[in-house]
PDB file of C-alpha atoms in Angstrom:
ATOM      1  CA  MET W 837      15.431  35.614 -51.104  1.00 45.00           C
ATOM      2  CA  PRO W 838      15.421  39.409 -50.835  1.00 47.00           C
ATOM      3  CA  THR W 839      13.689  40.897 -47.821  1.00 51.00           C
ATOM      4  CA  ASN W 840      12.285  43.833 -49.782  1.00 50.00           C
ATOM      5  CA  ASN W 841       9.385  41.564 -50.827  1.00 59.00           C
ATOM      6  CA  LEU W 842       8.435  41.223 -47.163  1.00 59.00           C
ATOM      7  CA  GLN W 843       6.528  44.241 -45.874  1.00 61.00           C
ATOM      8  CA  LEU W 844       6.127  45.305 -42.264  1.00 59.00           C
ATOM      9  CA  PRO W 845       2.482  44.975 -41.185  1.00 62.00           C
ATOM     10  CA  ASN W 846       0.763  48.337 -40.738  1.00 64.00           C
ATOM     11  CA  ARG W 847      -0.229  47.586 -37.146  1.00 69.00           C
ATOM     12  CA  PHE W 848       3.193  48.630 -35.820  1.00 74.00           C
ATOM     13  CA  ASP W 849       4.016  52.248 -35.168  1.00 82.00           C
ATOM     14  CA  ASP W 850       7.451  53.843 -34.793  1.00 87.00           C
ATOM     15  CA  LYS W 851       7.116  54.000 -31.026  1.00 92.00           C
ATOM     16  CA  PHE W 852       6.665  50.222 -30.675  1.00 93.00           C
ATOM     17  CA  GLY W 853       9.184  49.375 -33.418  1.00 93.00           C
ATOM     18  CA  SER W 854      11.941  51.507 -31.915  1.00 94.00           C
ATOM     19  CA  TRP W 855      11.216  50.258 -28.409  1.00 96.00           C
ATOM     20  CA  PHE W 856      11.110  46.619 -29.511  1.00 96.00           C
ATOM     21  CA  GLY W 857      14.386  46.870 -31.450  1.00 95.00           C
ATOM     22  CA  GLY W 858      16.183  48.271 -28.411  1.00 96.00           C
ATOM     23  CA  PHE W 859      14.519  45.886 -25.970  1.00 97.00           C
ATOM     24  CA  PHE W 860      15.366  42.878 -28.131  1.00 97.00           C
ATOM     25  CA  ASP W 861      18.949  44.111 -28.534  1.00 95.00           C
ATOM     26  CA  GLY W 862      19.361  43.867 -24.778  1.00 95.00           C
ATOM     27  CA  GLU W 863      17.095  40.995 -23.798  1.00 95.00           C
ATOM     28  CA  GLY W 864      16.487  38.880 -26.899  1.00 97.00           C
ATOM     29  CA  SER W 865      18.157  35.910 -28.531  1.00 96.00           C
ATOM     30  CA  LEU W 866      18.387  34.874 -32.164  1.00 96.00           C
ATOM     31  CA  ILE W 867      18.581  31.092 -32.182  1.00 95.00           C
ATOM     32  CA  VAL W 868      19.077  28.460 -34.866  1.00 94.00           C
ATOM     33  CA  GLY W 869      18.584  24.855 -33.869  1.00 90.00           C
ATOM     34  CA  LYS W 870      18.564  21.922 -36.224  1.00 83.00           C
ATOM     35  CA  CYS W 871      15.551  20.086 -37.675  1.00 82.00           C
ATOM     36  CA  ARG W 872      15.507  16.370 -38.424  1.00 80.00           C
ATOM     37  CA  ASN W 873      15.701  17.168 -42.142  1.00 79.00           C
ATOM     38  CA  GLY W 874      18.993  19.018 -41.603  1.00 80.00           C
ATOM     39  CA  LEU W 875      17.611  22.506 -42.135  1.00 82.00           C
ATOM     40  CA  GLY W 876      17.848  25.166 -39.485  1.00 84.00           C
ATOM     41  CA  ALA W 877      15.121  25.698 -36.919  1.00 91.00           C
ATOM     42  CA  PRO W 878      15.340  29.455 -36.352  1.00 95.00           C
ATOM     43  CA  ARG W 879      13.468  31.217 -33.585  1.00 96.00           C
ATOM     44  CA  ILE W 880      13.627  34.294 -31.407  1.00 98.00           C
ATOM     45  CA  ARG W 881      13.370  34.242 -27.640  1.00 97.00           C
ATOM     46  CA  ILE W 882      13.164  36.876 -24.932  1.00 97.00           C
ATOM     47  CA  GLY W 883      13.474  35.910 -21.272  1.00 95.00           C
ATOM     48  CA  GLN W 884      12.343  37.935 -18.276  1.00 95.00           C
ATOM     49  CA  ARG W 885      12.026  37.291 -14.595  1.00 92.00           C
ATOM     50  CA  SER W 886       8.514  36.003 -14.080  1.00 92.00           C
ATOM     51  CA  ASP W 887       7.617  38.974 -11.879  1.00 92.00           C
ATOM     52  CA  ASP W 888       8.156  41.137 -14.990  1.00 93.00           C
ATOM     53  CA  GLN W 889       6.436  38.865 -17.515  1.00 95.00           C
ATOM     54  CA  GLN W 890       3.772  41.445 -18.392  1.00 96.00           C
ATOM     55  CA  VAL W 891       6.201  42.965 -20.907  1.00 97.00           C
ATOM     56  CA  LEU W 892       6.308  39.606 -22.730  1.00 97.00           C
ATOM     57  CA  TYR W 893       2.513  39.565 -22.972  1.00 97.00           C
ATOM     58  CA  PHE W 894       2.616  43.152 -24.251  1.00 96.00           C
ATOM     59  CA  ILE W 895       4.966  42.019 -27.050  1.00 96.00           C
ATOM     60  CA  LYS W 896       2.873  38.932 -27.854  1.00 96.00           C
ATOM     61  CA  ASN W 897      -0.354  40.949 -27.954  1.00 94.00           C
ATOM     62  CA  THR W 898       1.181  43.668 -30.116  1.00 93.00           C
ATOM     63  CA  LEU W 899       2.847  41.308 -32.607  1.00 94.00           C
ATOM     64  CA  CYS W 900      -0.075  38.813 -32.550  1.00 94.00           C
ATOM     65  CA  ILE W 901       2.398  35.921 -32.948  1.00 96.00           C
ATOM     66  CA  GLY W 902       4.468  33.655 -30.740  1.00 97.00           C
ATOM     67  CA  ASN W 903       3.824  32.310 -27.278  1.00 97.00           C
ATOM     68  CA  VAL W 904       4.699  32.977 -23.666  1.00 97.00           C
ATOM     69  CA  THR W 905       5.874  29.994 -21.631  1.00 93.00           C
ATOM     70  CA  PRO W 906       4.916  29.170 -18.075  1.00 89.00           C
ATOM     71  CA  PRO W 907       7.557  30.259 -15.533  1.00 89.00           C
ATOM     72  CA  TYR W 908      10.668  28.066 -15.386  1.00 86.00           C
ATOM     73  CA  PRO W 909      12.574  27.702 -12.107  1.00 85.00           C
ATOM     74  CA  THR W 910      16.219  28.785 -12.209  1.00 80.00           C
ATOM     75  CA  GLN W 911      19.221  27.862 -10.077  1.00 75.00           C
ATOM     76  CA  LYS W 912      18.908  31.195  -8.256  1.00 79.00           C
ATOM     77  CA  GLY W 913      15.294  30.401  -7.405  1.00 77.00           C
ATOM     78  CA  LYS W 914      13.770  33.264  -9.407  1.00 86.00           C
ATOM     79  CA  PRO W 915      11.527  31.839 -12.147  1.00 93.00           C
ATOM     80  CA  VAL W 916      11.988  33.009 -15.741  1.00 94.00           C
ATOM     81  CA  THR W 917       9.288  33.341 -18.397  1.00 95.00           C
ATOM     82  CA  TYR W 918      10.035  33.332 -22.129  1.00 96.00           C
ATOM     83  CA  TYR W 919       8.386  34.831 -25.166  1.00 98.00           C
ATOM     84  CA  GLN W 920       9.328  33.045 -28.353  1.00 98.00           C
ATOM     85  CA  VAL W 921       8.411  32.905 -32.010  1.00 98.00           C
ATOM     86  CA  THR W 922       9.122  29.614 -33.741  1.00 96.00           C
ATOM     87  CA  LYS W 923       6.868  29.602 -36.815  1.00 95.00           C
ATOM     88  CA  ASN W 924       9.052  30.322 -39.805  1.00 93.00           C
ATOM     89  CA  LYS W 925       6.267  32.190 -41.630  1.00 92.00           C
ATOM     90  CA  ASP W 926       5.949  34.586 -38.659  1.00 95.00           C
ATOM     91  CA  LEU W 927       9.714  35.043 -38.485  1.00 96.00           C
ATOM     92  CA  ALA W 928       9.951  35.789 -42.220  1.00 94.00           C
ATOM     93  CA  GLU W 929       6.839  37.908 -42.621  1.00 92.00           C
ATOM     94  CA  ILE W 930       6.769  39.828 -39.328  1.00 94.00           C
ATOM     95  CA  ILE W 931      10.035  39.639 -37.377  1.00 96.00           C
ATOM     96  CA  ILE W 932      12.452  40.187 -40.292  1.00 95.00           C
ATOM     97  CA  PRO W 933      10.532  43.211 -41.652  1.00 93.00           C
ATOM     98  CA  LEU W 934      10.390  44.586 -38.101  1.00 94.00           C
ATOM     99  CA  PHE W 935      14.173  44.264 -37.674  1.00 95.00           C
ATOM    100  CA  GLU W 936      14.749  45.670 -41.160  1.00 94.00           C
ATOM    101  CA  ALA W 937      12.681  48.755 -40.309  1.00 92.00           C
ATOM    102  CA  TYR W 938      14.075  49.049 -36.751  1.00 94.00           C
ATOM    103  CA  PRO W 939      17.595  47.576 -36.897  1.00 95.00           C
ATOM    104  CA  LEU W 940      19.448  46.002 -34.027  1.00 96.00           C
ATOM    105  CA  ARG W 941      22.370  48.186 -32.892  1.00 94.00           C
ATOM    106  CA  SER W 942      24.490  45.926 -30.695  1.00 92.00           C
ATOM    107  CA  LYS W 943      26.788  43.115 -31.799  1.00 89.00           C
ATOM    108  CA  LYS W 944      23.547  41.162 -32.124  1.00 93.00           C
ATOM    109  CA  SER W 945      23.211  42.904 -35.504  1.00 94.00           C
ATOM    110  CA  GLU W 946      25.997  40.596 -36.789  1.00 94.00           C
ATOM    111  CA  GLN W 947      24.098  37.557 -35.520  1.00 95.00           C
ATOM    112  CA  TYR W 948      20.937  38.859 -37.160  1.00 97.00           C
ATOM    113  CA  LEU W 949      22.444  38.689 -40.645  1.00 96.00           C
ATOM    114  CA  ILE W 950      23.280  34.989 -40.249  1.00 95.00           C
ATOM    115  CA  TRP W 951      19.970  34.218 -38.531  1.00 95.00           C
ATOM    116  CA  LYS W 952      18.009  36.043 -41.256  1.00 96.00           C
ATOM    117  CA  GLU W 953      19.636  33.901 -43.952  1.00 93.00           C
ATOM    118  CA  GLU W 954      18.493  30.770 -42.120  1.00 92.00           C
ATOM    119  CA  VAL W 955      14.946  32.069 -41.783  1.00 94.00           C
ATOM    120  CA  LEU W 956      14.758  32.995 -45.457  1.00 92.00           C
ATOM    121  CA  ARG W 957      16.344  29.709 -46.586  1.00 88.00           C
ATOM    122  CA  LYS W 958      13.716  27.770 -44.636  1.00 87.00           C
ATOM    123  CA  TYR W 959      10.960  30.128 -45.789  1.00 88.00           C
ATOM    124  CA  LYS W 960      11.935  29.495 -49.409  1.00 85.00           C
ATOM    125  CA  TYR W 961      12.163  25.745 -48.729  1.00 80.00           C
ATOM    126  CA  PHE W 962       8.517  25.618 -47.587  1.00 77.00           C
ATOM    127  CA  LEU W 963       7.161  28.335 -49.900  1.00 74.00           C
ATOM    128  CA  ASP W 964       5.718  25.917 -52.443  1.00 65.00           C
ATOM    129  CA  GLY W 965       4.062  23.886 -49.679  1.00 66.00           C
ATOM    130  CA  LYS W 966       5.621  20.627 -50.808  1.00 64.00           C
ATOM    131  CA  SER W 967       7.878  18.622 -48.583  1.00 68.00           C
ATOM    132  CA  ARG W 968      11.205  17.544 -49.989  1.00 72.00           C
ATOM    133  CA  LYS W 969      14.511  16.343 -48.687  1.00 78.00           C
ATOM    134  CA  ALA W 970      17.000  19.094 -47.837  1.00 80.00           C
ATOM    135  CA  THR W 971      19.957  19.231 -50.195  1.00 84.00           C
ATOM    136  CA  GLN W 972      23.463  18.596 -48.925  1.00 88.00           C
ATOM    137  CA  GLU W 973      24.258  22.244 -49.671  1.00 89.00           C
ATOM    138  CA  GLU W 974      21.309  23.436 -47.536  1.00 86.00           C
ATOM    139  CA  ILE W 975      22.405  21.170 -44.677  1.00 85.00           C
ATOM    140  CA  GLU W 976      25.995  22.429 -44.886  1.00 90.00           C
ATOM    141  CA  LEU W 977      24.848  26.057 -44.962  1.00 88.00           C
ATOM    142  CA  THR W 978      22.773  25.453 -41.826  1.00 87.00           C
ATOM    143  CA  GLN W 979      25.713  23.813 -40.040  1.00 89.00           C
ATOM    144  CA  LYS W 980      27.932  26.755 -41.009  1.00 89.00           C
ATOM    145  CA  SER W 981      25.318  29.255 -39.768  1.00 89.00           C
ATOM    146  CA  ILE W 982      25.010  27.509 -36.406  1.00 86.00           C
ATOM    147  CA  PHE W 983      28.805  27.462 -36.046  1.00 89.00           C
ATOM    148  CA  ILE W 984      29.137  31.179 -36.903  1.00 88.00           C
ATOM    149  CA  LEU W 985      26.287  32.165 -34.575  1.00 88.00           C
ATOM    150  CA  ASN W 986      27.952  30.316 -31.707  1.00 85.00           C
ATOM    151  CA  GLN W 987      31.230  32.122 -32.422  1.00 86.00           C
ATOM    152  CA  LEU W 988      29.502  35.511 -32.548  1.00 83.00           C
ATOM    153  CA  ARG W 989      27.889  34.863 -29.141  1.00 79.00           C
ATOM    154  CA  GLU W 990      31.263  34.435 -27.464  1.00 76.00           C
ATOM    155  CA  TYR W 991      32.506  37.310 -25.369  1.00 69.00           C
ATOM    156  CA  ARG W 992      35.074  39.419 -27.197  1.00 66.00           C
ATOM    157  CA  ASN W 993      37.476  41.450 -25.083  1.00 66.00           C
ATOM    158  CA  HIS W 994      38.423  44.613 -26.978  1.00 58.00           C
ATOM    159  CA  THR W 995      40.923  46.041 -24.504  1.00 56.00           C
TER     160      THR W 995
END
Protein backbone atom coordinates (compact mmCIF):
# COMPACT_ATOMS: atom_id res chain seq x y z
CA MET A 1 0.00 0.00 0.00
CA PRO A 2 1.59 3.30 -1.04
CA THR A 3 2.14 5.85 1.70
CA ASN A 4 1.26 8.79 -0.54
CA ASN A 5 -2.42 8.13 0.27
CA LEU A 6 -1.65 8.82 3.93
CA GLN A 7 -1.43 12.53 4.69
CA LEU A 8 0.30 14.15 7.64
CA PRO A 9 -2.26 15.81 9.92
CA ASN A 10 -2.14 19.61 9.76
CA ARG A 11 -1.59 19.96 13.51
CA PHE A 12 2.16 19.35 13.18
CA ASP A 13 4.52 22.14 12.26
CA ASP A 14 8.06 21.86 10.91
CA LYS A 15 9.56 22.69 14.28
CA PHE A 16 7.89 19.72 16.01
CA GLY A 17 8.34 17.37 13.04
CA SER A 18 12.06 18.04 12.72
CA TRP A 19 12.59 17.82 16.47
CA PHE A 20 10.59 14.59 16.76
CA GLY A 21 12.44 12.92 13.87
CA GLY A 22 15.80 13.66 15.47
CA PHE A 23 14.65 12.78 18.98
CA PHE A 24 13.18 9.47 17.80
CA ASP A 25 16.35 8.71 15.83
CA GLY A 26 18.29 8.82 19.08
CA GLU A 27 15.80 7.61 21.67
CA GLY A 28 13.09 5.66 19.86
CA SER A 29 12.54 2.06 18.86
CA LEU A 30 10.67 0.55 15.93
CA ILE A 31 9.35 -2.79 17.12
CA VAL A 32 7.51 -5.67 15.48
CA GLY A 33 6.17 -8.38 17.73
CA LYS A 34 3.95 -11.22 16.65
CA CYS A 35 0.16 -11.51 17.00
CA ARG A 36 -1.65 -14.78 17.60
CA ASN A 37 -2.87 -14.71 14.00
CA GLY A 38 0.73 -14.68 12.75
CA LEU A 39 0.73 -11.07 11.57
CA GLY A 40 3.16 -8.54 12.93
CA ALA A 41 2.34 -6.38 15.92
CA PRO A 42 4.23 -3.18 15.09
CA ARG A 43 4.66 -0.36 17.56
CA ILE A 44 6.97 2.51 18.39
CA ARG A 45 8.45 3.12 21.81
CA ILE A 46 10.54 5.86 23.37
CA GLY A 47 12.07 5.39 26.82
CA GLN A 48 13.31 8.10 29.15
CA ARG A 49 14.47 8.22 32.71
CA SER A 50 11.39 8.92 34.78
CA ASP A 51 12.82 12.22 36.02
CA ASP A 52 12.68 13.38 32.37
CA GLN A 53 9.27 11.92 31.49
CA GLN A 54 7.74 15.33 30.74
CA VAL A 55 9.14 15.08 27.20
CA LEU A 56 7.09 11.89 26.69
CA TYR A 57 3.92 13.70 27.76
CA PHE A 58 4.82 16.55 25.40
CA ILE A 59 4.99 14.02 22.53
CA LYS A 60 1.75 12.30 23.56
CA ASN A 61 -0.10 15.61 23.87
CA THR A 62 1.21 16.88 20.54
CA LEU A 63 0.50 13.68 18.58
CA CYS A 64 -2.79 12.99 20.45
CA ILE A 65 -2.11 9.23 20.25
CA GLY A 66 -0.32 6.58 22.26
CA ASN A 67 0.21 6.22 25.97
CA VAL A 68 2.81 6.87 28.63
CA THR A 69 3.52 4.01 31.03
CA PRO A 70 4.04 4.27 34.76
CA PRO A 71 7.73 4.26 35.75
CA TYR A 72 9.45 0.86 35.57
CA PRO A 73 12.32 0.07 37.94
CA THR A 74 15.62 -0.82 36.27
CA GLN A 75 18.64 -2.80 37.45
CA LYS A 76 20.51 0.47 38.04
CA GLY A 77 17.68 1.70 40.26
CA LYS A 78 16.66 4.63 38.05
CA PRO A 79 13.07 4.13 36.87
CA VAL A 80 12.26 4.40 33.16
CA THR A 81 9.02 5.65 31.61
CA TYR A 82 7.92 4.75 28.08
CA TYR A 83 5.80 6.43 25.46
CA GLN A 84 4.42 3.99 22.93
CA VAL A 85 1.97 3.81 20.07
CA THR A 86 0.48 0.39 19.41
CA LYS A 87 -2.72 1.06 17.47
CA ASN A 88 -2.05 0.19 13.86
CA LYS A 89 -4.39 2.91 12.56
CA ASP A 90 -2.36 5.54 14.48
CA LEU A 91 0.91 4.10 13.22
CA ALA A 92 -0.30 4.10 9.60
CA GLU A 93 -2.16 7.40 9.58
CA ILE A 94 0.02 9.54 11.85
CA ILE A 95 3.46 8.04 12.54
CA ILE A 96 4.29 6.91 8.98
CA PRO A 97 3.30 10.26 7.41
CA LEU A 98 5.33 12.01 10.12
CA PHE A 99 8.44 9.92 9.34
CA GLU A 100 7.86 10.36 5.60
CA ALA A 101 7.78 14.14 6.01
CA TYR A 102 10.63 14.21 8.57
CA PRO A 103 12.82 11.18 7.76
CA LEU A 104 15.00 9.32 10.20
CA ARG A 105 18.70 9.91 9.48
CA SER A 106 20.52 7.23 11.47
CA LYS A 107 20.78 3.53 10.67
CA LYS A 108 17.27 3.40 12.12
CA SER A 109 16.14 4.59 8.68
CA GLU A 110 16.90 1.06 7.39
CA GLN A 111 14.78 -0.44 10.16
CA TYR A 112 12.00 2.01 9.34
CA LEU A 113 11.56 0.64 5.82
CA ILE A 114 10.98 -2.90 7.14
CA TRP A 115 8.80 -1.68 10.02
CA LYS A 116 6.70 0.47 7.66
CA GLU A 117 5.95 -2.55 5.46
CA GLU A 118 4.65 -4.42 8.51
CA VAL A 119 2.46 -1.50 9.56
CA LEU A 120 1.00 -1.13 6.08
CA ARG A 121 0.49 -4.89 5.65
CA LYS A 122 -1.49 -4.98 8.90
CA TYR A 123 -3.31 -1.76 8.02
CA LYS A 124 -4.41 -3.29 4.72
CA TYR A 125 -5.37 -6.53 6.50
CA PHE A 126 -7.83 -4.67 8.77
CA LEU A 127 -8.91 -2.00 6.28
CA ASP A 128 -12.16 -3.71 5.33
CA GLY A 129 -13.03 -4.25 9.00
CA LYS A 130 -13.55 -7.98 8.58
CA SER A 131 -11.51 -10.50 10.46
CA ARG A 132 -9.89 -13.27 8.47
CA LYS A 133 -7.12 -15.75 8.91
CA ALA A 134 -3.67 -14.50 7.90
CA THR A 135 -2.31 -16.17 4.79
CA GLN A 136 0.83 -18.27 4.94
CA GLU A 137 2.55 -15.63 2.80
CA GLU A 138 1.61 -12.86 5.26
CA ILE A 139 2.91 -14.94 8.17
CA GLU A 140 6.18 -15.66 6.36
CA LEU A 141 6.63 -11.99 5.46
CA THR A 142 6.16 -11.05 9.12
CA GLN A 143 8.69 -13.66 10.26
CA LYS A 144 11.17 -12.37 7.67
CA SER A 145 10.61 -8.76 8.80
CA ILE A 146 11.21 -9.63 12.45
CA PHE A 147 14.40 -11.50 11.51
CA ILE A 148 15.72 -8.59 9.40
CA LEU A 149 14.87 -6.01 12.07
CA ASN A 150 16.79 -8.02 14.66
CA GLN A 151 19.79 -8.19 12.33
CA LEU A 152 19.66 -4.45 11.66
CA ARG A 153 19.66 -3.73 15.41
CA GLU A 154 22.97 -5.53 15.90
CA TYR A 155 26.03 -3.38 16.36
CA ARG A 156 28.08 -3.09 13.18
CA ASN A 157 31.75 -2.24 13.56
CA HIS A 158 32.88 -0.26 10.51
CA THR A 159 36.56 0.08 11.37
